[in-house]
C-alpha atoms as an extended CHARMM CRD file, in Angstrom:
* protein
*
       147  EXT
         1         1  MET       CA             -0.4020000000        0.3600000000       -0.0350000000  PROA      1               0.0000000000
         2         2  VAL       CA              1.3880000000        3.5970000000       -0.9490000000  PROA      2               0.0000000000
         3         3  PRO       CA              1.1520000000        5.7690000000        1.9700000000  PROA      3               0.0000000000
         4         4  ASP       CA             -0.6740000000        9.2380000000        2.2620000000  PROA      4               0.0000000000
         5         5  GLY       CA              1.0300000000       11.7090000000        0.1320000000  PROA      5               0.0000000000
         6         6  TRP       CA              3.5290000000        9.6460000000       -1.6630000000  PROA      6               0.0000000000
         7         7  MET       CA              4.1180000000        9.5060000000       -5.5360000000  PROA      7               0.0000000000
         8         8  ARG       CA              5.2780000000        6.2160000000       -7.7240000000  PROA      8               0.0000000000
         9         9  MET       CA              7.7570000000        7.0580000000      -10.0630000000  PROA      9               0.0000000000
        10        10  GLY       CA              7.2310000000        5.7420000000      -13.4250000000  PROA      10              0.0000000000
        11        11  MET       CA              6.4320000000        1.9240000000      -14.1740000000  PROA      11              0.0000000000
        12        12  ALA       CA              9.4550000000        0.3820000000      -14.1410000000  PROA      12              0.0000000000
        13        13  PRO       CA              9.8590000000       -3.0250000000      -12.5090000000  PROA      13              0.0000000000
        14        14  LEU       CA             11.1900000000       -1.4980000000       -9.6020000000  PROA      14              0.0000000000
        15        15  PHE       CA              8.6250000000       -0.5330000000       -7.2820000000  PROA      15              0.0000000000
        16        16  LEU       CA              9.9380000000        3.4170000000       -6.1610000000  PROA      16              0.0000000000
        17        17  ILE       CA              7.8840000000        5.7250000000       -4.4620000000  PROA      17              0.0000000000
        18        18  THR       CA              8.6500000000        9.3700000000       -3.0260000000  PROA      18              0.0000000000
        19        19  ARG       CA              6.8630000000       12.2510000000       -1.8270000000  PROA      19              0.0000000000
        20        20  ASP       CA              9.3360000000       15.6560000000       -1.8200000000  PROA      20              0.0000000000
        21        21  GLY       CA             11.8910000000       14.1020000000       -4.7980000000  PROA      21              0.0000000000
        22        22  LEU       CA             14.2960000000       10.7720000000       -5.0060000000  PROA      22              0.0000000000
        23        23  ALA       CA             17.2480000000       13.0290000000       -3.7160000000  PROA      23              0.0000000000
        24        24  LEU       CA             15.1070000000       14.0230000000       -0.4800000000  PROA      24              0.0000000000
        25        25  GLU       CA             13.2140000000       10.3320000000        0.2780000000  PROA      25              0.0000000000
        26        26  CYS       CA             12.2290000000        7.1910000000       -1.7320000000  PROA      26              0.0000000000
        27        27  ILE       CA             10.8500000000        3.7160000000       -0.6680000000  PROA      27              0.0000000000
        28        28  SER       CA             11.7770000000        1.1780000000       -3.3940000000  PROA      28              0.0000000000
        29        29  VAL       CA             10.4070000000       -2.7010000000       -4.0220000000  PROA      29              0.0000000000
        30        30  ASP       CA             13.0470000000       -4.7550000000       -5.8700000000  PROA      30              0.0000000000
        31        31  LEU       CA             13.1320000000       -8.2780000000       -6.4490000000  PROA      31              0.0000000000
        32        32  HSD       CA             16.1360000000       -9.6510000000       -7.5450000000  PROA      32              0.0000000000
        33        33  ASP       CA             16.6930000000      -13.1870000000       -8.6630000000  PROA      33              0.0000000000
        34        34  ILE       CA             18.7900000000      -15.3710000000       -6.8170000000  PROA      34              0.0000000000
        35        35  ALA       CA             21.1510000000      -16.8680000000       -9.3920000000  PROA      35              0.0000000000
        36        36  LYS       CA             21.9080000000      -13.2890000000      -10.7600000000  PROA      36              0.0000000000
        37        37  LYS       CA             24.8290000000      -11.2000000000       -9.8320000000  PROA      37              0.0000000000
        38        38  LEU       CA             24.6070000000       -8.6810000000       -7.3150000000  PROA      38              0.0000000000
        39        39  GLU       CA             25.4230000000       -5.0470000000       -8.3920000000  PROA      39              0.0000000000
        40        40  PHE       CA             28.5010000000       -4.1160000000       -6.9820000000  PROA      40              0.0000000000
        41        41  THR       CA             30.1130000000       -7.3020000000       -5.6150000000  PROA      41              0.0000000000
        42        42  LYS       CA             28.9060000000      -10.0690000000       -8.2850000000  PROA      42              0.0000000000
        43        43  LYS       CA             28.3560000000      -11.9090000000       -5.2940000000  PROA      43              0.0000000000
        44        44  ILE       CA             24.7340000000      -14.7560000000       -5.8800000000  PROA      44              0.0000000000
        45        45  TYR       CA             22.6790000000      -15.8710000000       -3.7110000000  PROA      45              0.0000000000
        46        46  GLU       CA             22.1150000000      -19.9360000000       -3.1060000000  PROA      46              0.0000000000
        47        47  PRO       CA             18.4630000000      -20.9580000000       -2.0980000000  PROA      47              0.0000000000
        48        48  GLU       CA             19.1180000000      -22.2380000000        1.1760000000  PROA      48              0.0000000000
        49        49  MET       CA             20.9530000000      -19.1850000000        2.7160000000  PROA      49              0.0000000000
        50        50  SER       CA             19.4260000000      -18.0710000000        6.0850000000  PROA      50              0.0000000000
        51        51  ALA       CA             18.1810000000      -14.1760000000        6.5080000000  PROA      51              0.0000000000
        52        52  GLN       CA             21.0040000000      -13.7990000000        8.3140000000  PROA      52              0.0000000000
        53        53  ASP       CA             23.3400000000      -15.2470000000        5.5860000000  PROA      53              0.0000000000
        54        54  LEU       CA             21.3560000000      -12.5320000000        2.8330000000  PROA      54              0.0000000000
        55        55  ALA       CA             22.0080000000       -9.7770000000        5.5760000000  PROA      55              0.0000000000
        56        56  GLU       CA             25.4410000000      -10.6630000000        5.0510000000  PROA      56              0.0000000000
        57        57  ILE       CA             25.3820000000      -10.4140000000        1.4050000000  PROA      57              0.0000000000
        58        58  GLU       CA             23.7280000000       -7.6030000000        1.3850000000  PROA      58              0.0000000000
        59        59  ILE       CA             25.7240000000       -5.4350000000        3.5500000000  PROA      59              0.0000000000
        60        60  ASP       CA             28.8380000000       -6.3230000000        1.1680000000  PROA      60              0.0000000000
        61        61  ASN       CA             26.8080000000       -4.8930000000       -1.9360000000  PROA      61              0.0000000000
        62        62  LEU       CA             25.5940000000       -1.9260000000       -0.4160000000  PROA      62              0.0000000000
        63        63  LYS       CA             29.7540000000       -1.0330000000        0.9570000000  PROA      63              0.0000000000
        64        64  SER       CA             31.3410000000       -2.1660000000       -2.3420000000  PROA      64              0.0000000000
        65        65  ASP       CA             28.7220000000        0.9560000000       -3.9940000000  PROA      65              0.0000000000
        66        66  SER       CA             31.0070000000        3.7820000000       -4.4650000000  PROA      66              0.0000000000
        67        67  GLY       CA             28.3820000000        6.0010000000       -4.6010000000  PROA      67              0.0000000000
        68        68  LYS       CA             27.9420000000        5.4310000000       -1.1060000000  PROA      68              0.0000000000
        69        69  GLN       CA             31.1000000000        6.7840000000        0.9020000000  PROA      69              0.0000000000
        70        70  LYS       CA             31.4020000000        6.3690000000        4.4980000000  PROA      70              0.0000000000
        71        71  PHE       CA             28.8250000000        3.7260000000        4.6540000000  PROA      71              0.0000000000
        72        72  GLU       CA             28.2850000000        2.6260000000        8.2400000000  PROA      72              0.0000000000
        73        73  ILE       CA             25.9950000000        0.2570000000        9.3870000000  PROA      73              0.0000000000
        74        74  ILE       CA             23.7810000000        1.0030000000       12.2550000000  PROA      74              0.0000000000
        75        75  ARG       CA             21.8140000000       -2.2070000000       13.1520000000  PROA      75              0.0000000000
        76        76  ASN       CA             21.2930000000       -5.6120000000       11.6850000000  PROA      76              0.0000000000
        77        77  SER       CA             18.2310000000       -7.7760000000       13.1280000000  PROA      77              0.0000000000
        78        78  PRO       CA             15.7410000000      -10.1840000000       12.0710000000  PROA      78              0.0000000000
        79        79  VAL       CA             12.8960000000       -9.3150000000       11.0030000000  PROA      79              0.0000000000
        80        80  LYS       CA              9.2930000000      -11.0470000000        9.8660000000  PROA      80              0.0000000000
        81        81  ILE       CA              8.0260000000       -9.1490000000        6.3070000000  PROA      81              0.0000000000
        82        82  GLY       CA              5.1160000000      -10.8060000000        5.3030000000  PROA      82              0.0000000000
        83        83  GLY       CA              5.2170000000      -13.2160000000        7.7810000000  PROA      83              0.0000000000
        84        84  ARG       CA              8.4880000000      -14.9590000000        6.8470000000  PROA      84              0.0000000000
        85        85  ASP       CA             11.6450000000      -14.4440000000        8.1510000000  PROA      85              0.0000000000
        86        86  GLY       CA             13.9040000000      -11.9520000000        6.7550000000  PROA      86              0.0000000000
        87        87  PHE       CA             16.5400000000       -9.1410000000        7.7530000000  PROA      87              0.0000000000
        88        88  ARG       CA             16.6190000000       -5.4540000000        8.3310000000  PROA      88              0.0000000000
        89        89  LEU       CA             19.7420000000       -3.1180000000        8.1420000000  PROA      89              0.0000000000
        90        90  GLU       CA             19.9500000000        0.1050000000        9.3970000000  PROA      90              0.0000000000
        91        91  TYR       CA             22.5260000000        2.1630000000        7.8580000000  PROA      91              0.0000000000
        92        92  LYS       CA             24.5610000000        5.7320000000        7.4330000000  PROA      92              0.0000000000
        93        93  PHE       CA             25.9540000000        6.9520000000        4.2530000000  PROA      93              0.0000000000
        94        94  THR       CA             27.3910000000       10.3560000000        2.5140000000  PROA      94              0.0000000000
        95        95  THR       CA             26.8810000000       10.2900000000       -0.9670000000  PROA      95              0.0000000000
        96        96  GLU       CA             29.0410000000       12.2250000000       -3.8440000000  PROA      96              0.0000000000
        97        97  ASN       CA             27.2650000000       15.5880000000       -3.6630000000  PROA      97              0.0000000000
        98        98  LYS       CA             28.1950000000       15.3220000000        0.4080000000  PROA      98              0.0000000000
        99        99  LEU       CA             24.4610000000       14.8960000000        1.2080000000  PROA      99              0.0000000000
       100       100  LYS       CA             24.5250000000       12.4520000000        4.3710000000  PROA      100             0.0000000000
       101       101  VAL       CA             22.0080000000       10.1670000000        4.0390000000  PROA      101             0.0000000000
       102       102  GLN       CA             20.3780000000        7.1360000000        6.4890000000  PROA      102             0.0000000000
       103       103  GLY       CA             18.4230000000        3.8910000000        5.3660000000  PROA      103             0.0000000000
       104       104  VAL       CA             16.6480000000        0.7470000000        6.0020000000  PROA      104             0.0000000000
       105       105  HSD       CA             17.3260000000       -2.1860000000        4.1190000000  PROA      105             0.0000000000
       106       106  CYS       CA             14.7850000000       -4.9120000000        4.6190000000  PROA      106             0.0000000000
       107       107  GLY       CA             15.2090000000       -8.4030000000        2.8140000000  PROA      107             0.0000000000
       108       108  LEU       CA             13.6360000000      -11.9850000000        2.0620000000  PROA      108             0.0000000000
       109       109  MET       CA             13.7690000000      -14.9610000000        0.0480000000  PROA      109             0.0000000000
       110       110  ASP       CA             11.1800000000      -16.0340000000       -2.1230000000  PROA      110             0.0000000000
       111       111  LYS       CA             12.5780000000      -19.8100000000       -2.5680000000  PROA      111             0.0000000000
       112       112  ASP       CA              9.3810000000      -20.5200000000       -4.5680000000  PROA      112             0.0000000000
       113       113  LYS       CA              9.9250000000      -18.1500000000       -7.4590000000  PROA      113             0.0000000000
       114       114  LYS       CA             13.6560000000      -18.2160000000       -6.6260000000  PROA      114             0.0000000000
       115       115  LYS       CA             13.5860000000      -14.1480000000       -6.1190000000  PROA      115             0.0000000000
       116       116  VAL       CA             15.1450000000      -12.5410000000       -3.2270000000  PROA      116             0.0000000000
       117       117  TYR       CA             12.6750000000       -9.0790000000       -2.3580000000  PROA      117             0.0000000000
       118       118  ARG       CA             14.7150000000       -6.0700000000       -1.0240000000  PROA      118             0.0000000000
       119       119  ILE       CA             12.8480000000       -3.1650000000        0.3860000000  PROA      119             0.0000000000
       120       120  VAL       CA             14.6300000000       -0.1770000000        0.9720000000  PROA      120             0.0000000000
       121       121  TYR       CA             14.0070000000        3.4840000000        2.5790000000  PROA      121             0.0000000000
       122       122  GLU       CA             16.5390000000        6.0910000000        2.1950000000  PROA      122             0.0000000000
       123       123  ALA       CA             16.1500000000        9.6500000000        2.9170000000  PROA      123             0.0000000000
       124       124  ALA       CA             18.3490000000       13.0390000000        3.6420000000  PROA      124             0.0000000000
       125       125  GLU       CA             19.5630000000       12.2440000000        7.6150000000  PROA      125             0.0000000000
       126       126  GLN       CA             18.4480000000       15.7110000000        8.1900000000  PROA      126             0.0000000000
       127       127  TYR       CA             14.7690000000       16.2980000000        8.5430000000  PROA      127             0.0000000000
       128       128  TYR       CA             13.8680000000       13.7800000000        6.1930000000  PROA      128             0.0000000000
       129       129  TYR       CA             14.5820000000       10.9510000000        7.4800000000  PROA      129             0.0000000000
       130       130  ASP       CA             12.6540000000       11.0320000000       10.5730000000  PROA      130             0.0000000000
       131       131  LYS       CA              9.9220000000       12.7920000000        9.4930000000  PROA      131             0.0000000000
       132       132  TYR       CA              9.2130000000       10.0350000000        6.8540000000  PROA      132             0.0000000000
       133       133  LEU       CA             10.2470000000        6.8870000000        8.8730000000  PROA      133             0.0000000000
       134       134  ALA       CA              6.6530000000        6.2270000000       10.5250000000  PROA      134             0.0000000000
       135       135  ASP       CA              5.6830000000        6.0590000000        6.7590000000  PROA      135             0.0000000000
       136       136  PHE       CA              8.3040000000        3.3710000000        5.8170000000  PROA      136             0.0000000000
       137       137  GLU       CA              7.4190000000        1.0080000000        8.9300000000  PROA      137             0.0000000000
       138       138  LYS       CA              3.6730000000        1.2350000000        8.3290000000  PROA      138             0.0000000000
       139       139  PHE       CA              4.7540000000       -0.0740000000        4.7220000000  PROA      139             0.0000000000
       140       140  ILE       CA              6.8320000000       -2.1120000000        5.9310000000  PROA      140             0.0000000000
       141       141  GLN       CA              4.2020000000       -4.2220000000        8.5020000000  PROA      141             0.0000000000
       142       142  THR       CA              1.6750000000       -4.2070000000        5.6540000000  PROA      142             0.0000000000
       143       143  PHE       CA              3.7040000000       -5.6070000000        2.6800000000  PROA      143             0.0000000000
       144       144  LYS       CA              2.5990000000       -8.7230000000        1.4620000000  PROA      144             0.0000000000
       145       145  LEU       CA              4.4050000000      -11.3630000000       -0.8680000000  PROA      145             0.0000000000
       146       146  LYS       CA              3.0540000000      -11.1390000000       -4.4630000000  PROA      146             0.0000000000
       147       147  GLU       CA              1.4110000000      -14.7620000000       -4.9350000000  PROA      147             0.0000000000
């Protein structure tokens, strides 16, 4: 469910919404094929990985993104998403333009579809992150996997 006041950007396979513009805050949902290499580390998921193993692969991938400078994990914890075991990463980084950003990256594996759901909220640390974090929390609590 799209939170009130948020708008969807484009109709690409990636679900992407924002309120004030992508540079200030966004929520995205991406379905990543298990056998497809990740963007920055070129690692792949294994079908029998635990949620914590998925989190470690995602951390490595995020740290390898050259657009995320001074990347720091704040918290790594298990979470239920749509009734399934998943992970939740909280982090911060600085962009190439020196904007300080905070993020939440949640994920889980759908072994039947051989996909990994990657659900991300990122926002400018000053003002926007705290302002819209509750919208993301509601989004993630009501998130359901596609049947």
